């Protein structure tokens, strides 16, 4: 099978995403995770002299990679000096990274408007800079910025830029859709033209963005047109709408298009790796993400669940296990005993026929009252355990009290007190919080922390409130959804009540109890 | 310009998304928003006899649409009865909707494995059912489920299915990539083949899903191949990874591919409409979404911001205003002031230049903290009045206290006490409620009811809670939206705080004060 190389730019282009900011230690973890996933290139950024970047490159130099080559990123030489006298190129040459990626212009508009040099001078800047990297013993990649705009304006000149880099010794020229505006048919056509023109002398790569919602598709059609390297970010991090999502591109290349990129074992680690990267970046994982999302193989409608049971391919485009994900039959009113039993089995809960009947009944009752277990499988599992008789409560609540006060000076204070019993011993605790649920959470955890040290690992990662039957104003029923994680697992719980504090309490208790099931 | 029709299926296929659940009233709002955006078809679901769906269709029948046609959705007849004796088809025929969309099989695998009829019988089921709809005076659309899988298995049979629907009088046959597994080049090729085979006799549509991250691209390449109707959901709601996102497809069709779909004014309402729909569905809007996301035109990297300043097209693929979005670097003070002044004028608030400047500043500050005035114009008007100096407070708050207790027997009690001053007189009141905000609302009203008899007319009609920055768990910021009415007017107010009680209090006070402005 023919190989397509994957080039992850999370540590450089991905950092342009709003709110993205990683410590040196976190960047090391990202690099190692990308290497373990089988990326051929991991772009590390520009090894500038600022202390943080300097420390990053120092520490990256000590990382032993299994698969990937680190790439240092920079620009072609400045217009007013020779490559050998360009400070930035010197920094790149002296970095430990075996490969250098240089970005340069390929659009006449940008040559003239942004860097303001002649077309000829731009070609020399490209060739000089790549040649300099090669002379310094580095592998060289040229990123043709705004290539698809340039090709539209003046295809001959855009091709000259590509040829200049190739002629100077670049092992790859990557065509960039820098503003993300191109659509697939045009990307396919332009890439095919480049491959026809210079494909014999240099490998072509593709770098796309998702501004048109076509970042993934544009990369895939470019590969069909002959590109053999794809730049992007696992999870599609990046400025504006993000870079092309390598977590969607990789499985398509390997499972649908017949290319070779990583091993099947590496591909099967895609889902956990994508979630781990989100965790390092402190981002909630998008549940609807292709291949790796929590919902990517979730089936809800009764008809679809039945279809999947008859033949998985009816509503699954591939085997979820191939990308490390799993099928998820979502609990809903439509579910019958069969669904409940298959979920119990999946959760390792033994449910006899009678218990399954009771569980279905309980489910229907609760859904009628406003519970919604689709996003709260952990609460559903606890419901199953209660019916199966294998449920273990963490504590017995005696009482709690939450007080919110707004004072004359406008200050708001919140405190919670709680009385609970564990194994016959009574615990009484108070806590302040920035809101009532936060205070209650703190008081409960402090009260039982001594008995359950693992509680310290359980983090509430997401809290949602939905008012049901909103037309009843503040007297309506409230449904709370809570997501939690302990570094290994993630789970969702729920609570429903007219009283938002009580609903939150219920979801909170389920969350903590699930951690110990 | 040639027209492409847009067909939104949020109310049917979109409801398969995990956690999607809308009341009848919310569905009406969705339908009206989609109509205002210029959708040609709004699919309403199956008009079954269950009370909720029956009520929906009853109320939809009274909605006057400007642009769209409502579509009722169902399946081809059952295998064991004639179309005229099929109960489900009868329900469709008797609905008010002028158009019916019937889904049916076009893949031999599904014909044999899932519905277990012969290939010939399936063709008859399609033709009979479409013909029945036409005889009943309905416009008919055929959704060829699993078309792209079927075409891969047996292209001749898949085409026969399409031809059967066309021959029976369907005005459109839509090719569905039901499991979302197809890639753009294949979708383009198969669609072109269908258009070549039957394009003279029937209009072809496309219906894709995002399981491969190519939902948008697949729709666009199908249009290039001759499809002239696109089914999907604004914001890409739906099961698994969602339906194709019409909010990404529409601007590409109209601004990049030269097709005509909606008016330029409707296109310029795309961003607010997409956010409004998320708000109705109680979903956080994805900030990285193409075209409509808060980040879609946000420039962070210094170089990129400079590039945009030199020439917007360097990092913007189109003018954000064309889709109702805006660039996010240089906040245009002037545009802000003009908007604020026109809103003040609309509300009858006189605002001099200085006050307008202050109001813009205040607005920006507050939006930065999470306020969102689009759904809370009454709170915005109060903000303007404060700057204009015409704001009259109802009372001065000394303090309030809310206590929620859960007792050993599981009972939960809630009480609020409040101390306020009106015209120098102090009022002290306590109240119980079924939740903290309800208790606070009652206490406040009882306290000042004697001074403001009109308060008795003010009803809180809707209460919504949204956790912003959900990833901070129970420590995140809460935004409350409150709708109120007094029999003559309706108005919306908002409050934002880390503390949900404080946020609700703020919205509550705004609501009552607005009633007296």
Coordinates of N, CA and C in Angstrom, one line a residue, chain A residues 15-20 75 109-110 113-114 145-146 178-185 210-214 216-217 220-221 224 239-241 248 252 256-257 286 288-291 294-296 298-301 303-304 311 313-317 328 330 372 374-375 397-408 412 414 434-438 441 460-467 470-475 482 498-502 505, chain B residues 15-21 26 75 109-110 113-114 145-146 178-181 183-185 210-214 216-217 220-221 224 239-241 248 252 256-257 280-283 286 288-291 294-296 298-301 303-304 311 313-317 328 397-408 412 414 434-438 441 460-465 467 470-475 482 498-502 505:
Chain A
X15 N -1.8 26.3 17.9 CA -1.7 27.2 19.1 C -2.4 28.5 18.7
X16 N -2.7 28.7 17.5 CA -3.5 30.0 17.1 C -4.9 29.9 17.5
X17 N -5.4 28.8 18.0 CA -6.8 28.7 18.4 C -7.1 29.6 19.6
X18 N -8.3 30.2 19.7 CA -8.6 31.0 20.8 C -8.5 30.2 22.1
X19 N -7.8 30.8 23.0 CA -7.7 30.1 24.3 C -6.7 29.0 24.4
X20 N -6.0 28.7 23.3 CA -5.0 27.6 23.4 C -3.7 28.2 24.0
X75 N 10.4 31.2 8.5 CA 10.0 31.8 7.2 C 11.2 31.8 6.3
X109 N -0.3 38.4 -5.4 CA -0.9 39.4 -4.6 C -0.1 39.6 -3.3
X110 N 0.2 38.5 -2.7 CA 0.9 38.6 -1.4 C 2.4 39.0 -1.6
X113 N 1.8 42.8 -2.3 CA 1.1 43.6 -1.2 C 1.7 43.4 0.2
X114 N 2.1 42.2 0.5 CA 2.4 42.0 1.9 C 4.0 42.0 2.1
X145 N 2.4 29.2 1.1 CA 1.3 29.9 1.7 C 0.4 30.5 0.7
X146 N -0.9 30.5 1.0 CA -1.9 31.0 0.0 C -1.7 30.4 -1.4
X178 N -4.5 28.8 2.9 CA -4.2 29.5 4.2 C -5.5 30.2 4.8
X179 N -6.3 30.7 4.0 CA -7.5 31.3 4.6 C -8.7 30.4 4.6
X180 N -8.5 29.1 4.1 CA -9.5 28.1 4.3 C -10.7 28.3 3.4
X181 N -10.6 29.1 2.3 CA -11.8 29.4 1.5 C -12.0 28.5 0.3
X182 N -11.1 27.6 0.0 CA -11.2 26.8 -1.2 C -12.2 25.7 -1.0
X183 N -12.8 25.3 -2.1 CA -13.7 24.1 -2.1 C -13.1 22.9 -2.8
X184 N -13.6 21.7 -2.4 CA -12.9 20.5 -2.8 C -12.6 20.4 -4.3
X185 N -13.5 20.7 -5.2 CA -13.2 20.4 -6.6 C -12.1 21.3 -7.1
X210 N -10.5 24.9 8.0 CA -11.9 24.5 8.0 C -12.8 25.7 7.8
X211 N -12.4 26.8 7.3 CA -13.3 28.0 7.2 C -14.5 27.8 6.3
X212 N -14.4 26.8 5.4 CA -15.6 26.5 4.6 C -16.2 25.2 5.0
X213 N -15.8 24.7 6.1 CA -16.3 23.4 6.6 C -15.8 22.2 5.7
X214 N -14.7 22.5 4.9 CA -14.2 21.5 4.0 C -12.8 21.1 4.3
X216 N -11.3 18.8 6.0 CA -11.0 17.3 5.9 C -11.1 16.9 4.4
X217 N -12.3 17.3 3.8 CA -12.5 16.9 2.4 C -11.4 17.4 1.5
X220 N -8.4 15.2 1.7 CA -8.6 13.9 1.1 C -8.6 14.0 -0.4
X221 N -9.3 15.0 -1.0 CA -9.2 15.1 -2.5 C -7.8 15.4 -3.0
X224 N -6.1 12.2 -3.2 CA -6.5 11.5 -4.4 C -5.9 12.1 -5.7
X239 N -6.5 28.5 14.6 CA -7.1 29.8 14.5 C -8.4 29.8 13.7
X240 N -9.3 30.7 14.0 CA -10.6 30.8 13.3 C -11.4 29.5 13.5
X241 N -11.6 28.7 12.4 CA -12.4 27.5 12.4 C -11.4 26.3 12.6
X248 N -9.9 13.0 11.6 CA -10.9 12.6 10.6 C -10.2 12.1 9.3
X252 N -9.9 7.9 7.2 CA -10.4 7.9 5.8 C -9.3 7.4 4.9
X256 N -10.6 3.8 4.2 CA -11.5 4.0 3.1 C -10.8 4.1 1.8
X257 N -9.6 4.7 1.8 CA -8.9 5.0 0.6 C -7.8 4.1 0.3
X286 N -15.5 17.6 21.7 CA -16.8 17.7 21.0 C -17.4 16.3 20.8
X288 N -19.8 15.2 19.1 CA -20.2 14.9 17.7 C -19.1 14.7 16.7
X289 N -17.9 14.8 17.2 CA -16.7 14.7 16.2 C -16.7 13.4 15.5
X290 N -16.4 13.4 14.2 CA -16.4 12.2 13.4 C -15.4 11.2 14.0
X291 N -15.7 9.9 13.9 CA -14.8 8.8 14.3 C -14.5 8.8 15.8
X294 N -17.9 11.0 21.3 CA -18.7 10.1 22.2 C -20.0 9.7 21.5
X295 N -20.5 10.6 20.6 CA -21.7 10.3 19.9 C -21.5 9.7 18.5
X296 N -20.3 9.5 18.1 CA -20.0 9.2 16.7 C -20.6 7.8 16.3
X298 N -23.3 6.6 18.3 CA -24.4 6.5 19.2 C -25.7 6.4 18.4
X299 N -26.6 5.5 18.8 CA -27.8 5.3 18.0 C -29.0 5.5 18.9
X300 N -29.9 6.4 18.5 CA -31.0 6.8 19.4 C -32.4 6.3 18.9
X301 N -32.7 6.7 17.8 CA -34.1 6.4 17.3 C -34.3 4.9 17.3
X303 N -35.9 3.0 15.4 CA -35.7 2.4 14.1 C -34.2 2.1 13.8
X304 N -33.4 3.1 14.1 CA -31.9 3.0 13.8 C -31.3 1.9 14.6
X311 N -28.0 -5.3 11.0 CA -26.7 -5.2 10.3 C -26.1 -3.9 10.6
X313 N -23.8 -2.2 9.4 CA -23.4 -1.3 8.3 C -24.6 -0.4 8.0
X314 N -25.8 -0.7 8.4 CA -26.9 0.2 8.0 C -26.7 1.6 8.6
X315 N -26.2 1.7 9.8 CA -26.0 3.1 10.3 C -24.6 3.3 10.9
X316 N -23.7 2.4 10.5 CA -22.3 2.6 10.9 C -21.4 2.5 9.7
X317 N -20.6 3.5 9.4 CA -19.8 3.5 8.2 C -18.6 2.6 8.3
X328 N -22.7 2.9 20.9 CA -23.4 3.3 22.1 C -24.9 3.4 21.7
X330 N -28.2 4.5 22.8 CA -28.6 5.5 23.8 C -29.9 5.2 24.4
X372 N -33.4 12.2 31.6 CA -33.0 12.1 30.2 C -31.6 11.4 30.3
X374 N -29.7 9.9 28.1 CA -28.8 9.8 26.9 C -27.5 10.4 27.3
X375 N -27.5 11.5 28.0 CA -26.2 12.2 28.2 C -25.7 11.9 29.6
X397 N -27.2 10.4 53.8 CA -27.4 11.8 54.1 C -28.3 12.0 55.3
X398 N -27.9 12.7 56.2 CA -28.8 13.1 57.3 C -29.5 14.4 56.8
X399 N -28.8 15.4 56.5 CA -29.4 16.6 56.0 C -28.3 17.5 55.4
X400 N -28.8 18.5 54.6 CA -27.9 19.6 54.2 C -28.6 20.9 54.2
X401 N -27.9 21.9 54.2 CA -28.5 23.3 54.2 C -27.6 24.2 53.4
X402 N -28.2 24.9 52.4 CA -27.4 25.8 51.6 C -28.0 27.2 51.9
X403 N -27.2 28.2 52.1 CA -27.6 29.5 52.4 C -26.9 30.5 51.4
X404 N -27.7 31.2 50.7 CA -27.2 32.3 49.8 C -27.6 33.6 50.3
X405 N -26.7 34.5 50.6 CA -27.1 35.8 51.1 C -26.6 36.9 50.2
X406 N -27.4 37.9 50.0 CA -26.9 39.1 49.3 C -27.0 40.3 50.3
X407 N -25.9 40.9 50.5 CA -25.8 41.9 51.6 C -26.0 43.3 51.0
X408 N -26.1 44.2 52.0 CA -26.4 45.6 51.6 C -25.4 46.2 50.7
X412 N -22.3 38.9 47.6 CA -23.1 37.7 47.7 C -22.2 36.6 48.4
X414 N -22.1 32.5 49.9 CA -22.8 31.2 49.8 C -22.1 30.2 50.7
X434 N -18.6 29.6 45.3 CA -19.0 30.7 44.5 C -20.4 30.6 44.0
X435 N -21.1 29.5 44.4 CA -22.5 29.3 44.0 C -23.0 28.2 44.9
X436 N -24.3 28.0 45.0 CA -24.8 27.0 45.9 C -24.4 25.6 45.7
X437 N -24.3 25.2 44.4 CA -23.9 23.8 44.1 C -22.4 23.6 44.4
X438 N -21.7 24.6 44.0 CA -20.2 24.6 44.3 C -20.0 24.4 45.8
X441 N -21.0 20.8 46.9 CA -20.0 19.9 46.4 C -18.8 19.9 47.4
X460 N -15.3 17.6 38.4 CA -16.5 17.9 37.7 C -16.1 18.8 36.5
X461 N -16.3 18.2 35.3 CA -15.7 18.9 34.1 C -16.8 19.7 33.3
X462 N -18.0 19.5 33.6 CA -19.1 20.1 32.8 C -20.4 20.1 33.6
X463 N -21.1 21.2 33.6 CA -22.3 21.3 34.4 C -23.3 22.0 33.5
X464 N -24.4 21.4 33.3 CA -25.5 22.0 32.4 C -26.8 22.0 33.1
X465 N -27.5 23.0 32.9 CA -28.9 23.1 33.5 C -29.9 23.4 32.4
X466 N -31.0 22.6 32.5 CA -32.0 22.9 31.5 C -33.3 23.0 32.3
X467 N -34.0 24.0 32.0 CA -35.4 24.2 32.6 C -36.4 23.5 31.7
X470 N -40.4 25.3 30.3 CA -40.0 26.6 30.7 C -41.1 27.6 31.0
X471 N -42.2 27.3 30.4 CA -43.3 28.2 30.5 C -43.9 28.4 31.9
X472 N -43.4 27.5 32.8 CA -43.8 27.7 34.2 C -42.9 28.6 34.9
X473 N -42.1 29.4 34.2 CA -41.3 30.4 34.9 C -40.3 29.7 35.9
X474 N -40.2 30.4 37.0 CA -39.3 29.9 38.0 C -39.8 28.7 38.8
X475 N -41.1 28.3 38.5 CA -41.6 27.2 39.2 C -41.5 25.9 38.4
X482 N -24.3 16.6 34.6 CA -23.0 16.8 35.2 C -22.0 15.8 34.5
X498 N -37.9 20.1 40.9 CA -38.4 21.5 40.8 C -37.4 22.4 41.4
X499 N -36.6 21.9 42.3 CA -35.6 22.7 43.0 C -34.2 22.5 42.4
X500 N -33.6 23.5 41.9 CA -32.3 23.3 41.2 C -31.2 22.8 42.1
X501 N -31.3 23.1 43.4 CA -30.3 22.6 44.3 C -30.4 21.1 44.5
X502 N -31.7 20.7 44.6 CA -31.9 19.3 44.8 C -31.5 18.5 43.5
X505 N -27.8 18.3 43.4 CA -27.4 17.3 44.5 C -27.5 15.9 44.0
Chain B
X15 N -33.6 16.0 15.3 CA -34.0 15.7 16.7 C -33.3 14.4 17.1
X16 N -32.7 13.7 16.2 CA -31.9 12.4 16.6 C -30.7 12.7 17.4
X17 N -30.3 14.0 17.4 CA -29.0 14.4 18.1 C -29.2 14.1 19.6
X18 N -28.1 13.6 20.2 CA -28.2 13.3 21.6 C -28.6 14.6 22.4
X19 N -29.6 14.4 23.3 CA -30.0 15.5 24.1 C -30.9 16.5 23.5
X20 N -31.2 16.3 22.2 CA -32.2 17.2 21.5 C -33.6 16.9 21.9
X21 N -34.3 17.8 22.4 CA -35.6 17.6 22.9 C -36.3 19.0 22.9
X26 N -41.2 25.5 21.2 CA -39.9 25.7 20.7 C -39.8 25.3 19.2
X75 N -42.7 7.0 5.7 CA -42.1 5.9 4.9 C -43.0 5.4 3.8
X109 N -29.0 -4.7 -0.4 CA -28.7 -5.2 1.0 C -29.9 -4.9 1.9
X110 N -30.3 -3.7 1.9 CA -31.4 -3.3 2.9 C -32.7 -3.8 2.5
X113 N -32.2 -7.5 3.6 CA -31.9 -7.8 5.0 C -32.8 -7.1 5.9
X114 N -33.2 -5.8 5.6 CA -33.9 -5.1 6.6 C -35.4 -5.2 6.4
X145 N -32.9 6.2 0.8 CA -32.1 5.9 1.9 C -30.9 5.0 1.5
X146 N -29.8 5.2 2.1 CA -28.6 4.4 1.8 C -28.3 4.4 0.3
X178 N -26.8 7.8 4.1 CA -27.5 7.6 5.4 C -26.5 7.4 6.6
X179 N -25.4 6.6 6.4 CA -24.5 6.3 7.4 C -23.3 7.3 7.4
X180 N -23.3 8.2 6.5 CA -22.3 9.3 6.5 C -20.9 8.8 6.1
X181 N -20.8 7.6 5.5 CA -19.5 7.1 5.2 C -18.8 7.5 3.9
X183 N -17.2 9.5 0.7 CA -16.2 10.6 0.5 C -16.6 11.4 -0.7
X184 N -16.1 12.6 -0.8 CA -16.6 13.5 -1.9 C -16.4 13.0 -3.3
X185 N -15.3 12.4 -3.6 CA -15.1 12.1 -5.1 C -16.2 11.0 -5.5
X210 N -22.3 13.8 8.7 CA -20.9 14.2 8.9 C -20.0 13.1 9.5
X211 N -20.4 11.9 9.4 CA -19.6 10.8 10.0 C -18.1 10.8 9.5
X212 N -17.9 11.2 8.3 CA -16.5 11.2 7.8 C -16.0 12.6 7.8
X213 N -16.7 13.6 8.4 CA -16.2 14.9 8.4 C -16.4 15.6 7.1
X214 N -17.2 15.0 6.2 CA -17.3 15.5 4.8 C -18.7 15.9 4.5
X216 N -20.5 18.6 4.6 CA -20.7 19.8 3.8 C -20.1 19.6 2.4
X217 N -18.9 19.1 2.4 CA -18.2 18.9 1.1 C -19.0 18.0 0.2
X220 N -21.8 19.9 -1.3 CA -21.4 20.8 -2.4 C -21.0 20.1 -3.7
X221 N -20.2 19.0 -3.6 CA -19.8 18.3 -4.8 C -21.0 17.7 -5.5
X224 N -22.5 20.5 -7.5 CA -21.6 20.6 -8.7 C -22.0 19.6 -9.7
X239 N -28.2 12.9 14.7 CA -27.7 11.7 15.3 C -26.2 11.6 14.9
X240 N -25.5 10.9 15.8 CA -24.1 10.6 15.7 C -23.3 11.9 15.5
X241 N -22.7 12.2 14.3 CA -21.9 13.4 14.1 C -22.8 14.5 13.4
X248 N -23.2 26.1 6.7 CA -21.9 26.1 6.0 C -22.2 25.9 4.5
X252 N -21.5 28.9 0.9 CA -20.7 28.4 -0.2 C -21.4 28.4 -1.5
X256 N -19.7 31.4 -3.2 CA -18.6 30.9 -3.9 C -18.9 30.1 -5.2
X257 N -20.1 29.6 -5.2 CA -20.4 28.7 -6.4 C -21.4 29.4 -7.4
X280 N -32.5 28.2 21.3 CA -33.7 27.5 21.5 C -33.4 26.0 21.9
X281 N -32.4 25.4 21.3 CA -32.1 24.1 21.6 C -31.3 23.9 22.9
X282 N -31.0 25.0 23.5 CA -30.2 25.1 24.7 C -28.8 24.4 24.5
X283 N -28.2 24.7 23.4 CA -26.9 24.2 23.1 C -25.9 25.4 23.0
X286 N -21.0 26.4 18.9 CA -19.5 26.1 18.7 C -18.8 27.3 18.2
X288 N -16.0 27.7 16.9 CA -15.1 27.5 15.7 C -15.9 27.2 14.4
X289 N -17.2 27.3 14.5 CA -18.0 26.8 13.4 C -17.8 27.7 12.2
X290 N -17.6 27.1 11.0 CA -17.4 27.9 9.8 C -18.5 29.0 9.6
X291 N -18.1 30.1 9.1 CA -19.0 31.3 8.8 C -19.7 31.9 10.0
X294 N -18.2 32.4 16.6 CA -17.6 33.6 17.2 C -16.2 33.8 16.7
X295 N -15.5 32.6 16.5 CA -14.1 32.7 16.1 C -13.8 32.7 14.6
X296 N -14.9 32.5 13.8 CA -14.7 32.3 12.4 C -13.9 33.4 11.7
X298 N -12.0 35.6 13.7 CA -11.1 36.1 14.8 C -9.7 35.9 14.4
X299 N -8.9 37.0 14.6 CA -7.5 36.9 14.2 C -6.6 37.1 15.4
X300 N -5.8 36.2 15.7 CA -5.0 36.2 16.9 C -3.5 36.5 16.7
X301 N -3.0 35.6 15.8 CA -1.5 35.7 15.6 C -1.2 37.2 15.1
X303 N 1.0 38.3 13.2 CA 1.2 38.3 11.7 C -0.1 38.3 11.0
X304 N -1.0 37.5 11.4 CA -2.3 37.4 10.7 C -3.1 38.7 10.8
X311 N -4.6 43.5 3.8 CA -5.5 43.1 2.8 C -6.4 42.0 3.5
X313 N -8.3 39.8 2.5 CA -8.4 38.5 1.9 C -7.3 37.6 2.2
X314 N -6.2 38.1 2.9 CA -5.1 37.3 3.2 C -5.5 36.2 4.2
X315 N -6.3 36.6 5.2 CA -6.8 35.5 6.1 C -8.3 35.5 6.3
X316 N -9.0 36.1 5.4 CA -10.5 36.0 5.4 C -11.0 35.6 4.0
X317 N -11.7 34.5 4.0 CA -12.1 33.9 2.7 C -13.3 34.7 2.1
X328 N -13.1 40.0 14.2 CA -12.9 40.2 15.7 C -11.4 40.5 15.9
X397 N -32.4 47.5 47.6 CA -32.3 46.2 48.3 C -31.4 46.4 49.5
X398 N -31.8 46.0 50.7 CA -30.9 46.0 51.8 C -30.2 44.6 51.8
X399 N -30.9 43.5 51.8 CA -30.3 42.2 51.7 C -31.4 41.2 51.5
X400 N -30.9 40.0 51.0 CA -31.8 38.9 50.9 C -31.0 37.6 51.4
X401 N -31.8 36.6 51.7 CA -31.2 35.4 52.1 C -32.1 34.2 51.6
X402 N -31.4 33.3 51.0 CA -32.2 32.1 50.5 C -31.6 30.9 51.2
X403 N -32.5 30.0 51.8 CA -32.0 28.8 52.5 C -32.7 27.6 51.8
X404 N -31.9 26.7 51.4 CA -32.4 25.4 50.9 C -32.0 24.3 51.8
X405 N -32.9 23.5 52.4 CA -32.6 22.5 53.3 C -33.1 21.1 52.8
X406 N -32.3 20.1 52.9 CA -32.7 18.8 52.6 C -32.7 18.0 54.0
X407 N -33.8 17.5 54.3 CA -33.9 16.9 55.7 C -33.7 15.4 55.6
X408 N -33.6 14.8 56.8 CA -33.3 13.3 56.9 C -34.3 12.5 56.1
X412 N -37.3 18.4 50.9 CA -36.5 19.6 50.6 C -37.4 20.8 50.9
X414 N -37.5 25.2 50.9 CA -36.8 26.4 50.5 C -37.5 27.6 51.0
X434 N -40.9 26.5 45.7 CA -40.4 25.1 45.3 C -39.0 25.1 44.8
X435 N -38.4 26.3 44.8 CA -37.0 26.3 44.4 C -36.5 27.7 44.9
X436 N -35.2 27.9 44.9 CA -34.6 29.1 45.5 C -35.1 30.4 44.7
X437 N -35.2 30.4 43.4 CA -35.5 31.6 42.7 C -37.0 31.9 42.8
X438 N -37.8 30.8 42.9 CA -39.2 30.9 43.1 C -39.5 31.6 44.4
X441 N -38.5 35.3 44.3 CA -39.5 36.0 43.5 C -40.7 36.3 44.4
X460 N -43.9 35.6 35.2 CA -42.7 35.1 34.6 C -43.1 33.9 33.7
X461 N -42.9 34.0 32.4 CA -43.4 33.0 31.5 C -42.4 32.0 31.1
X462 N -41.1 32.3 31.3 CA -40.1 31.5 30.7 C -38.8 31.7 31.5
X463 N -38.1 30.7 31.8 CA -36.9 30.8 32.6 C -35.9 29.9 32.1
X464 N -34.7 30.4 31.6 CA -33.7 29.5 31.0 C -32.4 29.8 31.7
X465 N -31.7 28.7 31.9 CA -30.3 28.8 32.5 C -29.3 28.2 31.5
X467 N -25.1 27.5 31.4 CA -23.8 27.5 32.0 C -22.8 27.9 30.9
X470 N -18.7 25.8 30.2 CA -19.1 24.6 31.0 C -18.0 23.8 31.6
X471 N -16.8 23.9 30.9 CA -15.7 23.1 31.4 C -15.3 23.4 32.8
X472 N -15.8 24.5 33.4 CA -15.4 24.8 34.7 C -16.3 24.2 35.8
X473 N -17.1 23.2 35.3 CA -18.0 22.5 36.3 C -18.9 23.4 37.0
X474 N -19.1 23.1 38.3 CA -20.0 24.0 39.1 C -19.4 25.3 39.4
X475 N -18.2 25.6 39.0 CA -17.6 26.9 39.3 C -17.7 27.9 38.1
X482 N -34.8 35.4 31.3 CA -36.2 35.4 31.9 C -37.1 36.1 31.0
X498 N -21.4 34.1 38.7 CA -20.9 32.7 39.1 C -22.0 32.0 39.9
X499 N -22.8 32.8 40.6 CA -23.8 32.3 41.5 C -25.1 32.3 40.8
X500 N -25.8 31.2 40.6 CA -27.0 31.1 39.9 C -28.1 31.9 40.5
X501 N -28.1 32.0 41.9 CA -29.1 32.8 42.6 C -29.0 34.2 42.3
X502 N -27.7 34.7 42.3 CA -27.5 36.1 42.0 C -27.8 36.4 40.5
X505 N -31.6 36.6 40.3 CA -32.0 37.8 41.0 C -31.9 39.0 40.1

